[in-house]
Coordinates of C-alpha atoms in Angstrom, one line a residue:
Chain T
M1004 CA -25.0 5.5 -19.7
Q1005 CA -28.1 5.1 -21.8
G1006 CA -26.1 3.0 -24.2
L1007 CA -25.0 0.6 -21.5
I1008 CA -28.6 0.3 -20.3
D1009 CA -29.7 -0.6 -23.8
V1010 CA -26.9 -3.1 -24.1
F1011 CA -28.1 -4.9 -21.0
A1012 CA -31.7 -4.8 -22.1
N1013 CA -30.8 -6.3 -25.4
L1014 CA -28.3 -8.9 -24.4
L1015 CA -29.9 -10.1 -21.2
G1016 CA -33.5 -9.3 -22.0
T1017 CA -33.9 -7.5 -18.7
G1018 CA -36.6 -4.9 -18.0
P1019 CA -35.7 -1.2 -17.9
T1020 CA -35.3 -1.0 -14.1
L1021 CA -33.1 -4.1 -13.8
S1022 CA -31.0 -3.0 -16.8
M1023 CA -30.5 0.4 -15.2
V1024 CA -29.4 -1.2 -11.9
L1025 CA -27.0 -3.5 -13.7
A1026 CA -25.6 -0.7 -15.8
Y1027 CA -25.0 1.5 -12.7
F1028 CA -23.5 -1.4 -10.8
V1029 CA -21.0 -2.1 -13.7
C1030 CA -20.1 1.6 -14.0
I1031 CA -19.6 2.2 -10.2
H1032 CA -17.5 -0.9 -9.8
S1033 CA -15.3 -0.2 -12.8
L1034 CA -14.9 3.3 -11.4
I1035 CA -13.9 1.9 -8.0
G1036 CA -11.4 -0.5 -9.7
F1037 CA -10.0 2.4 -11.7
I1038 CA -9.6 4.6 -8.7
T1039 CA -7.9 1.9 -6.7
I1040 CA -5.4 1.1 -9.4
Y1041 CA -4.8 4.8 -10.1
A1042 CA -4.3 5.5 -6.4
M1043 CA -1.7 2.7 -6.0
F1044 CA 0.1 4.0 -9.1
A1045 CA -0.1 7.6 -7.9
I1046 CA 1.3 6.7 -4.4
W1047 CA 4.2 4.9 -6.1
M1048 CA 4.7 7.9 -8.4
E1049 CA 4.7 10.3 -5.5
R1050 CA 7.3 8.3 -3.7
K1051 CA 9.5 8.2 -6.8
V1052 CA 9.1 11.9 -7.6
A1053 CA 9.9 12.8 -4.0
A1054 CA 12.9 10.5 -3.9
H1055 CA 14.4 11.8 -7.2
I1056 CA 13.8 15.4 -6.2
Q1057 CA 15.8 14.6 -3.0
V1058 CA 18.5 12.8 -5.1
R1059 CA 17.4 9.4 -3.7
L1060 CA 16.0 6.4 -5.4
G1061 CA 12.7 5.6 -3.5
P1062 CA 11.3 2.1 -3.4
M1063 CA 13.5 -0.3 -5.4
E1064 CA 13.1 -3.8 -4.0
T1065 CA 9.4 -4.8 -3.9
G1066 CA 8.2 -6.5 -7.1
G1067 CA 11.5 -6.1 -9.0
W1068 CA 11.4 -3.3 -11.5
H1069 CA 11.9 -0.1 -9.5
G1070 CA 9.7 -1.4 -6.7
W1071 CA 6.5 -1.2 -8.7
A1072 CA 4.7 -3.6 -6.3
Q1073 CA 5.3 -1.4 -3.2
S1074 CA 1.8 0.1 -3.2
P1075 CA -0.1 -3.2 -3.5
A1076 CA 2.1 -4.6 -0.8
D1077 CA 1.4 -1.6 1.4
A1078 CA -2.3 -1.9 0.7
L1079 CA -2.3 -5.6 1.7
K1080 CA -0.4 -4.8 4.9
L1081 CA -3.0 -2.1 5.8
L1082 CA -5.8 -4.5 5.2
F1083 CA -4.4 -6.8 7.9
K1084 CA -3.6 -4.2 10.4
E1085 CA -5.6 -3.9 13.6
D1086 CA -8.4 -1.3 13.5
L1087 CA -7.8 0.8 16.6
I1088 CA -10.4 3.1 18.1
P1089 CA -8.9 5.3 20.8
A1090 CA -10.4 5.3 24.3
G1091 CA -12.8 8.2 24.7
A1092 CA -13.3 8.6 21.0
N1093 CA -16.8 9.1 19.7
K1094 CA -17.1 5.7 18.1
F1095 CA -19.8 6.5 15.5
L1096 CA -18.2 9.6 14.2
F1097 CA -14.8 8.1 14.2
W1098 CA -16.1 5.1 12.3
I1099 CA -18.0 7.1 9.7
A1100 CA -15.5 9.9 9.0
P1101 CA -13.2 8.0 6.6
A1102 CA -16.2 6.8 4.6
L1103 CA -17.6 10.3 4.4
V1104 CA -14.3 11.7 3.3
F1105 CA -13.8 9.0 0.6
C1106 CA -17.5 9.2 -0.6
G1107 CA -17.2 12.9 -1.0
V1108 CA -14.4 12.7 -3.6
F1109 CA -15.6 9.4 -5.1
T1110 CA -19.0 10.9 -5.9
G1111 CA -17.4 13.7 -7.8
F1112 CA -16.1 11.1 -10.2
I1113 CA -19.5 10.3 -11.6
V1114 CA -19.5 13.5 -13.7
V1115 CA -15.9 13.4 -14.9
P1116 CA -16.0 13.2 -18.7
F1117 CA -13.3 10.8 -19.9
A1118 CA -14.5 11.2 -23.4
E1119 CA -17.8 12.0 -25.2
G1120 CA -20.3 9.6 -23.6
I1121 CA -17.7 7.9 -21.4
Q1122 CA -19.1 9.5 -18.3
I1123 CA -21.5 8.0 -15.8
V1124 CA -23.9 11.0 -15.7
D1125 CA -23.5 14.3 -17.5
L1126 CA -25.3 16.5 -14.9
E1127 CA -26.5 19.8 -16.0
L1128 CA -24.9 21.3 -12.9
G1129 CA -21.7 19.3 -13.4
V1130 CA -19.2 22.1 -12.3
F1131 CA -21.3 23.1 -9.4
F1132 CA -21.8 19.5 -8.4
I1133 CA -18.0 18.8 -8.3
V1134 CA -17.3 22.0 -6.2
A1135 CA -20.2 21.1 -3.9
I1136 CA -19.5 17.4 -3.4
A1137 CA -15.8 17.9 -2.9
S1138 CA -16.6 20.1 0.1
V1139 CA -18.4 17.2 1.8
E1140 CA -14.8 15.9 2.3
V1141 CA -14.2 18.8 4.7
I1142 CA -17.0 17.7 7.0
G1143 CA -15.4 14.2 7.1
V1144 CA -12.0 15.7 8.0
I1145 CA -13.5 17.9 10.8
M1146 CA -15.5 14.9 12.0
A1147 CA -12.3 12.7 12.1
G1148 CA -10.4 15.3 14.0
W1149 CA -13.2 16.0 16.5
S1150 CA -14.1 12.4 17.2
S1151 CA -10.5 11.2 17.7
N1152 CA -10.3 12.7 21.3
S1153 CA -6.7 13.9 20.6
K1154 CA -5.4 17.4 20.7
Y1155 CA -3.3 17.0 17.5
S1156 CA -6.3 15.7 15.6
L1157 CA -8.4 18.5 16.8
F1158 CA -5.8 21.1 15.8
G1159 CA -5.7 19.5 12.3
A1160 CA -9.5 19.6 12.0
V1161 CA -9.7 23.3 13.2
R1162 CA -7.0 24.3 10.7
E1163 CA -9.0 22.6 8.0
A1164 CA -12.1 24.4 9.0
A1165 CA -10.2 27.7 9.0
Q1166 CA -8.5 27.0 5.7
V1167 CA -11.6 25.8 3.8
V1168 CA -13.2 29.3 3.7
S1169 CA -10.1 30.9 2.3
Y1170 CA -9.6 28.5 -0.6
E1171 CA -13.2 27.5 -1.5
L1172 CA -14.1 31.1 -2.4
P1173 CA -11.2 31.7 -4.9
S1174 CA -11.5 28.2 -6.3
A1175 CA -15.2 28.4 -7.0
T1176 CA -14.8 32.0 -8.4
A1177 CA -11.9 31.0 -10.7
L1178 CA -14.3 28.4 -12.3
L1179 CA -16.7 31.2 -13.3
P1180 CA -14.8 32.6 -16.3
P1181 CA -14.9 29.3 -18.3
V1182 CA -18.5 28.9 -17.3
L1183 CA -19.2 32.5 -18.5
I1184 CA -17.6 31.7 -21.9
V1185 CA -19.3 28.4 -22.5
G1186 CA -22.5 29.5 -21.0
S1187 CA -23.2 26.1 -19.4
L1188 CA -22.3 24.2 -16.2
T1189 CA -22.5 20.8 -18.0
L1190 CA -19.0 19.3 -18.2
G1191 CA -19.8 17.7 -21.6
D1192 CA -20.5 21.1 -23.1
F1193 CA -17.0 22.3 -22.1
N1194 CA -15.5 19.5 -24.2
T1195 CA -17.6 20.1 -27.3
F1196 CA -17.0 23.9 -27.0
Q1197 CA -13.2 23.4 -26.8
A1198 CA -13.2 20.9 -29.6
E1199 CA -14.7 23.6 -31.7
H1200 CA -13.1 26.8 -30.5
G1201 CA -9.8 25.8 -29.0
W1202 CA -8.6 25.5 -25.4
L1203 CA -10.3 27.9 -23.0
I1204 CA -6.9 28.8 -21.3
L1205 CA -6.1 30.7 -24.5
H1206 CA -9.5 32.1 -25.0
N1207 CA -8.8 35.5 -23.4
P1208 CA -5.9 37.1 -21.4
F1209 CA -7.7 36.5 -18.1
M1210 CA -8.0 32.7 -18.5
P1211 CA -4.4 31.8 -17.6
I1212 CA -4.8 33.8 -14.4
A1213 CA -8.0 32.0 -13.6
A1214 CA -6.4 28.6 -14.3
L1215 CA -3.5 29.5 -12.1
I1216 CA -5.8 30.6 -9.3
F1217 CA -7.9 27.5 -9.6
F1218 CA -4.8 25.3 -9.6
I1219 CA -3.4 27.0 -6.4
S1220 CA -6.6 26.8 -4.5
S1221 CA -7.2 23.2 -5.6
L1222 CA -3.9 22.4 -4.0
A1223 CA -5.4 23.6 -0.8
G1224 CA -8.5 21.7 -1.6
C1225 CA -6.5 18.4 -1.7
K1226 CA -4.7 19.4 1.5
R1227 CA -1.4 19.1 -0.3
A1228 CA 1.8 21.0 0.4
P1229 CA 2.3 23.9 0.6
F1230 CA -1.3 23.9 2.1
D1231 CA -1.1 20.7 4.1
L1232 CA -1.8 22.5 7.4
P1233 CA -4.5 20.0 8.6
E1234 CA -1.9 17.2 8.3
A1235 CA 1.3 19.1 9.1
E1236 CA 3.3 16.1 10.1
S1237 CA 6.1 18.2 11.5
E1238 CA 3.8 20.0 13.9
L1239 CA 0.7 17.9 14.5
V1240 CA 2.1 14.3 14.2
S1241 CA -0.3 13.5 11.4
G1242 CA -3.1 16.1 12.0
F1243 CA -6.7 14.9 11.7
H1244 CA -5.8 11.3 10.9
T1245 CA -3.3 10.8 13.8
E1246 CA -5.4 8.3 15.6
Y1247 CA -6.4 6.3 12.5
S1248 CA -4.8 3.0 11.6
G1249 CA -5.2 0.2 9.1
M1250 CA -7.9 0.4 6.4
R1251 CA -9.5 3.5 7.9
F1252 CA -6.1 5.3 7.6
S1253 CA -5.7 4.2 4.1
F1254 CA -9.0 5.7 3.1
F1255 CA -7.6 9.1 4.0
G1256 CA -4.5 8.4 1.9
L1257 CA -6.7 7.2 -0.9
E1258 CA -8.9 10.3 -0.6
E1259 CA -5.9 12.6 -1.0
F1260 CA -4.8 11.0 -4.3
V1261 CA -8.3 10.6 -5.6
S1262 CA -9.1 14.3 -5.0
M1263 CA -5.8 15.2 -6.8
F1264 CA -7.2 13.3 -9.8
L1265 CA -10.6 15.0 -9.4
V1266 CA -9.2 18.6 -9.3
S1267 CA -6.8 17.8 -12.1
A1268 CA -9.6 16.5 -14.1
V1269 CA -11.6 19.7 -13.5
T1270 CA -8.5 21.8 -14.5
A1271 CA -8.0 19.7 -17.7
T1272 CA -11.7 19.8 -18.7
L1273 CA -12.4 23.5 -17.9
F1274 CA -9.1 25.1 -19.1
F1275 CA -7.1 22.6 -21.1
G1276 CA -9.6 21.1 -23.6
G1277 CA -10.5 17.9 -21.7
Y1278 CA -10.0 14.9 -24.0
T1279 CA -9.4 17.1 -27.1
L1280 CA -6.0 17.6 -28.6
P1281 CA -4.8 21.1 -29.4
F1282 CA -4.8 20.2 -33.1
D1283 CA -7.6 18.4 -35.0
L1284 CA -6.3 14.8 -35.2
L1285 CA -9.1 12.3 -36.2
S1286 CA -11.3 14.2 -33.8
I1287 CA -10.1 12.2 -30.8
G1288 CA -12.6 11.5 -28.1
A1289 CA -15.6 12.4 -30.2
A1290 CA -18.3 9.7 -30.2
P1291 CA -18.6 7.8 -33.5
D1292 CA -21.9 7.9 -35.4
V1293 CA -22.4 4.1 -35.0
S1294 CA -20.5 2.7 -32.0
L1295 CA -19.9 -0.8 -30.8
F1296 CA -22.6 -0.1 -28.1
D1297 CA -25.1 0.5 -30.9
W1298 CA -24.4 -3.0 -32.2
L1299 CA -24.5 -4.6 -28.8
S1300 CA -27.8 -2.9 -28.0
G1301 CA -29.2 -4.0 -31.3
H1302 CA -29.6 -0.6 -32.8
A1303 CA -27.2 -1.3 -35.7
E1304 CA -25.6 -4.2 -37.7
L1305 CA -22.0 -5.1 -37.0
G1306 CA -21.0 -4.0 -40.5
Q1307 CA -22.2 -0.5 -39.8
V1308 CA -20.0 0.0 -36.8
D1309 CA -17.5 2.8 -37.4
I1310 CA -14.3 1.0 -36.4
L1311 CA -11.9 4.0 -36.8
G1312 CA -14.3 6.2 -35.0
S1313 CA -14.6 3.8 -32.1
L1314 CA -10.8 3.6 -31.8
T1315 CA -10.3 7.4 -31.8
H1316 CA -13.2 7.6 -29.3
L1317 CA -11.3 5.3 -27.0
A1318 CA -8.1 7.4 -27.5
G1319 CA -10.0 10.2 -25.8
P1320 CA -9.7 8.8 -22.2
A1321 CA -6.0 8.2 -22.9
V1322 CA -5.4 11.8 -23.8
F1323 CA -7.5 13.0 -20.9
I1324 CA -5.6 10.8 -18.4
V1325 CA -2.3 12.0 -19.8
K1326 CA -3.3 15.6 -19.2
V1327 CA -4.6 14.8 -15.7
F1328 CA -1.3 13.2 -14.9
V1329 CA 0.6 16.2 -16.1
F1330 CA -1.2 18.2 -13.4
I1331 CA -0.8 15.5 -10.8
F1332 CA 2.9 15.6 -11.6
I1333 CA 3.0 19.4 -11.1
Q1334 CA 1.2 19.0 -7.8
M1335 CA 3.8 16.5 -6.6
W1336 CA 6.6 18.7 -8.0
L1337 CA 5.3 21.7 -6.0
R1338 CA 4.8 19.6 -2.9
W1339 CA 8.5 18.7 -2.8
T1340 CA 9.6 22.2 -3.7
L1341 CA 7.7 24.5 -1.4
P1342 CA 7.7 24.6 2.4
R1343 CA 4.4 24.7 4.3
L1344 CA 2.7 28.0 4.7
R1345 CA 1.7 29.3 8.1
V1346 CA -2.1 29.5 8.9
D1347 CA -2.1 33.3 8.6
Q1348 CA -0.2 33.1 5.3
V1349 CA -2.8 30.8 3.9
M1350 CA -5.5 33.3 4.9
V1351 CA -3.6 36.2 3.4
L1352 CA -3.0 34.3 0.2
G1353 CA -6.7 33.3 0.0
Y1354 CA -8.3 36.6 0.8
K1355 CA -5.8 39.3 -0.3
F1356 CA -4.4 37.6 -3.4
L1357 CA -6.5 34.8 -4.9
L1358 CA -10.0 36.1 -4.3
P1359 CA -9.5 39.6 -5.7
W1360 CA -7.7 38.3 -8.7
A1361 CA -10.3 35.7 -9.3
L1362 CA -13.0 38.4 -9.2
F1363 CA -10.8 40.4 -11.6
T1364 CA -10.7 37.5 -14.1
V1365 CA -14.5 37.1 -13.8
V1366 CA -15.1 40.8 -14.6
G1367 CA -12.5 40.8 -17.3
T1368 CA -13.9 37.7 -19.0
A1369 CA -17.4 39.1 -18.7
L1370 CA -16.2 42.3 -20.5
F1371 CA -14.4 40.4 -23.2
E1372 CA -17.4 38.2 -23.8
G1373 CA -19.9 41.1 -23.6
L1374 CA -18.0 43.1 -26.2
G1375 CA -17.5 40.1 -28.4
W1376 CA -13.7 40.2 -28.4
G1377 CA -11.7 37.1 -28.8
W1378 CA -8.0 36.6 -28.1
C1379 CA -7.3 33.6 -30.3
S1380 CA -9.1 30.9 -32.1
H1381 CA -12.4 32.5 -31.2
S1382 CA -15.1 32.3 -33.9
Chain X
M1471 CA 3.6 46.6 4.0
G1472 CA 0.5 48.3 2.9
S1473 CA 1.4 50.2 -0.2
V1474 CA 0.2 49.1 -3.6
R1475 CA 3.7 48.7 -4.8
D1476 CA 4.4 46.2 -2.0
Y1477 CA 1.3 44.3 -3.0
F1478 CA 2.4 43.8 -6.6
A1479 CA 6.0 43.2 -5.6
S1480 CA 5.0 40.4 -3.3
I1481 CA 3.0 38.7 -6.1
G1482 CA 6.1 38.8 -8.2
N1483 CA 8.3 37.6 -5.4
G1484 CA 6.0 34.8 -4.6
L1485 CA 5.6 33.5 -8.1
G1486 CA 9.3 34.1 -8.9
S1487 CA 10.6 32.2 -5.9
A1488 CA 8.2 29.4 -6.5
V1489 CA 9.3 29.1 -10.1
K1490 CA 13.0 29.4 -9.1
G1491 CA 12.5 26.7 -6.5
M1492 CA 10.8 24.4 -9.0
G1493 CA 13.7 24.9 -11.3
V1494 CA 16.1 23.7 -8.6
T1495 CA 13.9 20.6 -7.8
L1496 CA 13.5 19.9 -11.5
R1497 CA 17.3 19.9 -11.9
H1498 CA 17.6 17.3 -9.1
L1499 CA 14.7 15.3 -10.5
T1500 CA 16.4 14.9 -13.9
Q1501 CA 19.8 14.4 -12.5
E1502 CA 21.1 10.9 -13.3
D1503 CA 23.2 10.0 -10.2
T1504 CA 21.7 9.6 -6.8
I1505 CA 23.3 9.5 -3.4
T1506 CA 21.6 6.2 -2.6
L1507 CA 23.7 3.1 -2.2
L1508 CA 21.6 0.0 -2.7
Y1509 CA 23.2 -1.5 0.3
P1510 CA 22.8 -5.3 0.3
H1511 CA 23.6 -5.2 -3.5
E1512 CA 26.3 -2.6 -3.4
R1513 CA 28.9 -2.0 -0.7
R1514 CA 30.8 1.1 0.2
E1515 CA 34.6 0.8 -0.3
M1516 CA 36.0 1.1 3.3
P1517 CA 39.2 3.1 3.9
P1518 CA 42.3 0.9 4.4
T1519 CA 42.7 2.0 8.0
Y1520 CA 39.1 1.0 8.8
R1521 CA 38.9 -1.0 12.0
G1522 CA 36.4 -3.9 11.6
L1523 CA 36.3 -7.5 12.5
H1524 CA 39.6 -9.2 13.4
I1525 CA 41.3 -12.0 11.6
L1526 CA 44.0 -14.3 12.9
E1527 CA 46.8 -16.0 11.1
Q1528 CA 46.7 -19.0 13.3
D1529 CA 49.8 -20.7 11.9
K1530 CA 51.9 -17.7 12.9
C1531 CA 50.4 -17.2 16.4
I1532 CA 52.6 -18.2 19.4
D1533 CA 49.9 -17.9 22.1
C1534 CA 51.9 -15.2 23.9
G1535 CA 48.7 -13.5 25.1
L1536 CA 50.0 -9.9 24.6
C1537 CA 46.9 -9.0 22.6
A1538 CA 44.7 -10.1 25.4
K1539 CA 46.8 -8.2 27.9
A1540 CA 46.7 -5.0 25.8
C1541 CA 42.9 -5.2 25.4
P1542 CA 41.4 -2.4 27.6
V1543 CA 38.0 -4.2 27.8
D1544 CA 39.3 -7.8 28.2
C1545 CA 37.4 -9.2 25.3
I1546 CA 40.1 -11.5 24.0
E1547 CA 40.3 -15.0 25.4
I1548 CA 43.1 -17.4 24.4
E1549 CA 43.7 -20.9 25.4
A1550 CA 46.3 -23.3 24.0
E1551 CA 48.4 -26.2 25.3
H1552 CA 52.1 -25.9 24.6
H1553 CA 54.0 -29.0 23.4
G1554 CA 57.4 -27.4 23.1
R1555 CA 56.9 -25.1 20.1
V1556 CA 53.8 -26.9 18.9
L1557 CA 50.5 -25.5 20.0
E1558 CA 47.3 -27.5 20.7
W1559 CA 44.6 -24.9 20.2
A1560 CA 41.5 -24.8 22.4
K1561 CA 40.2 -21.2 22.2
F1562 CA 40.8 -17.8 20.6
T1563 CA 37.7 -15.7 20.9
I1564 CA 36.9 -12.0 20.7
D1565 CA 33.7 -11.0 22.4
Y1566 CA 32.2 -8.3 20.1
K1567 CA 29.7 -7.4 22.8
K1568 CA 32.7 -5.9 24.6
C1569 CA 35.1 -5.0 21.8
I1570 CA 35.5 -1.2 21.3
F1571 CA 37.5 -1.6 18.0
C1572 CA 40.4 0.5 19.5
E1573 CA 43.0 -1.5 17.6
L1574 CA 45.3 -1.7 20.7
C1575 CA 45.5 -5.5 20.3
I1576 CA 47.3 -5.2 16.9
P1577 CA 50.7 -3.4 17.7
P1578 CA 51.8 -5.6 20.7
C1579 CA 51.8 -8.8 18.6
P1580 CA 55.4 -9.9 18.2
V1581 CA 54.7 -12.1 15.1
K1582 CA 52.1 -9.7 13.5
C1583 CA 49.4 -12.5 13.3
I1584 CA 46.3 -10.5 14.3
H1585 CA 44.8 -8.0 12.0
M1586 CA 41.7 -5.8 11.7
T1587 CA 39.7 -6.1 8.5
S1588 CA 37.3 -3.7 6.9
E1589 CA 34.4 -6.1 7.6
Y1590 CA 31.7 -4.1 9.4
E1591 CA 28.7 -6.4 9.4
L1592 CA 28.5 -7.4 13.1
A1593 CA 24.9 -8.3 13.4
T1594 CA 24.0 -11.8 14.6
D1595 CA 20.8 -13.5 15.6
S1596 CA 21.5 -13.6 19.3
P1597 CA 23.9 -12.1 21.8
D1598 CA 25.3 -15.6 22.5
T1599 CA 26.9 -15.7 19.1
M1600 CA 28.5 -12.3 19.4
A1601 CA 31.8 -13.9 20.6
E1602 CA 33.6 -14.6 17.4
D1603 CA 35.9 -17.6 17.2
L1604 CA 39.0 -16.7 15.3
L1605 CA 40.4 -20.2 15.1
T1606 CA 40.5 -22.0 11.8
W1607 CA 41.3 -25.3 13.5
T1608 CA 41.2 -26.6 17.1
G1609 CA 43.5 -29.2 18.6
L1610 CA 46.6 -30.2 16.7
R1611 CA 47.2 -30.0 12.9
R1612 CA 48.1 -33.2 11.2
E1613 CA 51.7 -32.2 10.6
D1614 CA 52.1 -31.1 14.3
Q1615 CA 50.6 -34.4 15.4
E1616 CA 53.2 -36.2 13.3
K1617 CA 56.0 -34.1 14.8
L1618 CA 54.9 -34.9 18.3
E1619 CA 54.3 -38.7 17.7
G1620 CA 53.8 -40.3 21.1
K1621 CA 55.1 -37.4 23.2
A1622 CA 51.6 -36.4 24.2
K1623 CA 48.2 -37.9 23.7
P1624 CA 47.2 -36.2 20.5
K1625 CA 43.7 -35.0 20.0
P1626 CA 42.2 -35.4 16.5
A1627 CA 42.0 -32.2 14.5
A1628 CA 38.5 -30.8 14.1
P1629 CA 37.2 -27.8 12.1
A1630 CA 36.5 -24.7 14.2
A1631 CA 33.1 -24.2 15.6
S1632 CA 32.5 -20.9 14.0
G1633 CA 30.5 -18.3 15.9
G1634 CA 29.2 -16.2 13.1
G1635 CA 28.4 -18.6 10.3
G1636 CA 30.2 -19.8 7.2
D1637 CA 29.4 -16.7 5.1
L1638 CA 31.3 -14.4 7.4
Q1639 CA 34.2 -16.8 7.7
S1640 CA 34.6 -17.1 4.0
R1641 CA 34.4 -13.3 3.6
V1642 CA 37.1 -12.9 6.3
A1643 CA 39.2 -15.5 4.6
A1644 CA 39.0 -13.6 1.3
M1645 CA 39.9 -10.5 3.1
L1646 CA 42.9 -12.1 4.6
A1647 CA 44.1 -13.3 1.2
K1648 CA 43.6 -9.7 -0.1
K1649 CA 45.6 -8.2 2.8
K1650 CA 48.4 -10.7 2.2
A1651 CA 48.5 -9.8 -1.5
E1652 CA 48.7 -6.1 -0.6
K1653 CA 51.6 -6.8 1.8
G1654 CA 53.3 -8.8 -1.0
E1655 CA 53.0 -5.8 -3.3
D1656 CA 54.6 -3.5 -0.6

C-alpha cells in the first residue's frame, strides 16, 4: 500500500492525502474487478462441476467453448431485469440488505494476503477482522428475510439466525490453534512464519482436526450445502432471497461465491502456507529487495530492480489463487455430494461435535507449544 | 444414543459416509461419457416402428379416401378430380392439431402409398400451419396433361404450397428415399 502511495506521489507529484486517496481508489477498484471476474468464473465452474457430477454437460452453447460466456450473459440479463419490491415490504431494509450482505464479504478482502505486500492493508487484527466482518453478512441476510414480507423469506432468515450461533463458535475457535502457534493475528505473519517453518497443518497432530473443523464450519458460513438451510430451495422456494430479482438478487449470488473465496483464502493462509510452496522454490511470493515499485516511486534506479525477484513475487498470487481454487472445488464437490442437513442436525453438529473438538485442538496445541514439542519441520 | 461409544461411532460414520459419497461423485465427475444429447446438433436414432410425420407417395395414390375413412379423428382431407385414371390434385392434408399418431391410416391403403416417418419435430410458428400438406404437386403433372390432351381443361402444374417450410419437406423427402432403399434391400 505504502509503495503504491509513493508511486503516485512520485509520478503525479500529488500531495500525501491525494496520493493516498488515489492509491486506495485503484486498489479497491482492481479488487472489485477481480471479484467480479472471479465470481463469473466460479459460477460457470460450479455449473460445470455440478453437471459432470450428475453425468450431464452443463452450459455448452453460449460463447462457443464449453459455454464460457454463460455467466457474463447471465450478468447482463440480470442488469436489465426489473427491480421488484413486493407490496408490504419494508422498502429501506429491502433496498439496503443486498448491499450490506455484499459489503460484509467484500470488506473482508482488504486483508487477504495474495503475496508479501500484495494486500491492501495488513491489519494487526487480520484474523479477527475477517471473522468479525464476515458476520455482518448475517445481519444482511436476516434483514432481507425480514423486510421481504414473505413467510418463506422469513423462515430462511430465522434459520440463518439459528444457524449462525452454531457455526460461528467452532469456526472462530478452530482459528485459535494457528494463532497460538504463530502468536499473532496479522495475516502477513502467518505467511512469513510458514515460509520459514513449513505449513501449519503439519505443525502438530491437532492442526488437521482444526483445519477440518474450520472447513466444515466455513461451509455453513457461506450458506453452502449441506448447510444451505437459509436457502433450502426444495423447502423455502429460495429462502431469504425469494422476493429479490434482477441486480439485487445477483448480489446475493455474488456474495455466496465471494465468501467462498474469502473462507478458502483464510484456510489457505492459516493452514496451508498461503502463497508459499511446500518446498523452497525461488522463495515464491516473497517481496524482492528492490521491486519495480521502488523504481516507479523514485527510491531506486531501473538497473537496481531485482527482475527475477519481482517475477517470483508475482508468482505468489498465482500459487495462492490455485490453493484457494482447490478449496473452492472441494466446497462444490461436497455441495453436489451431500444432502442438506436438518435444522436440529446442524445444531447437533455445531454444539456436540465441532465445538468440543475445536476446544480440544486449542488445548492440545497450547500443550504442544507450551512444552516446546514439534511434530515436523518445527525449529 | 447417549453412550460414549455411540458418539465416536457417529463421528466415524459421518466422516466415512461423506468420504464414500465424495468417492462416488468423483467417479462420476471424471467419467468421460455423459447422458446429455446436444439436441439440435445431435439427434437420437428413432426406432424403425416410430410413428412420426406422414409422407405420401403421390404418384402411387389413387385418391380412394380409405385412409381418411380409417382416421379416428378425421384429420385427413383429400380432394382430387378424376379424369379417368389420371388425377388432378387439389388437396391432401393432415391436420397435426388433431392427429393422434395411431397409424390406423397406414394399413387400409390398397397401394401402400402413405407411410409414417421417424420425423418428430412438429413445432410450427402458429396453429394455422399445423395442417401439413403432403402433396408434392397440385393440379396435373405434365405427362398426365399430355395424356389428357383436350379431354378436360388442364390446369398448369404448380409446386405444392407447403405448410411446414422447405426444411421439413426436404428432410421428409430424404426419409422417403431412405425408406425406399430399405424396402429395396428387403
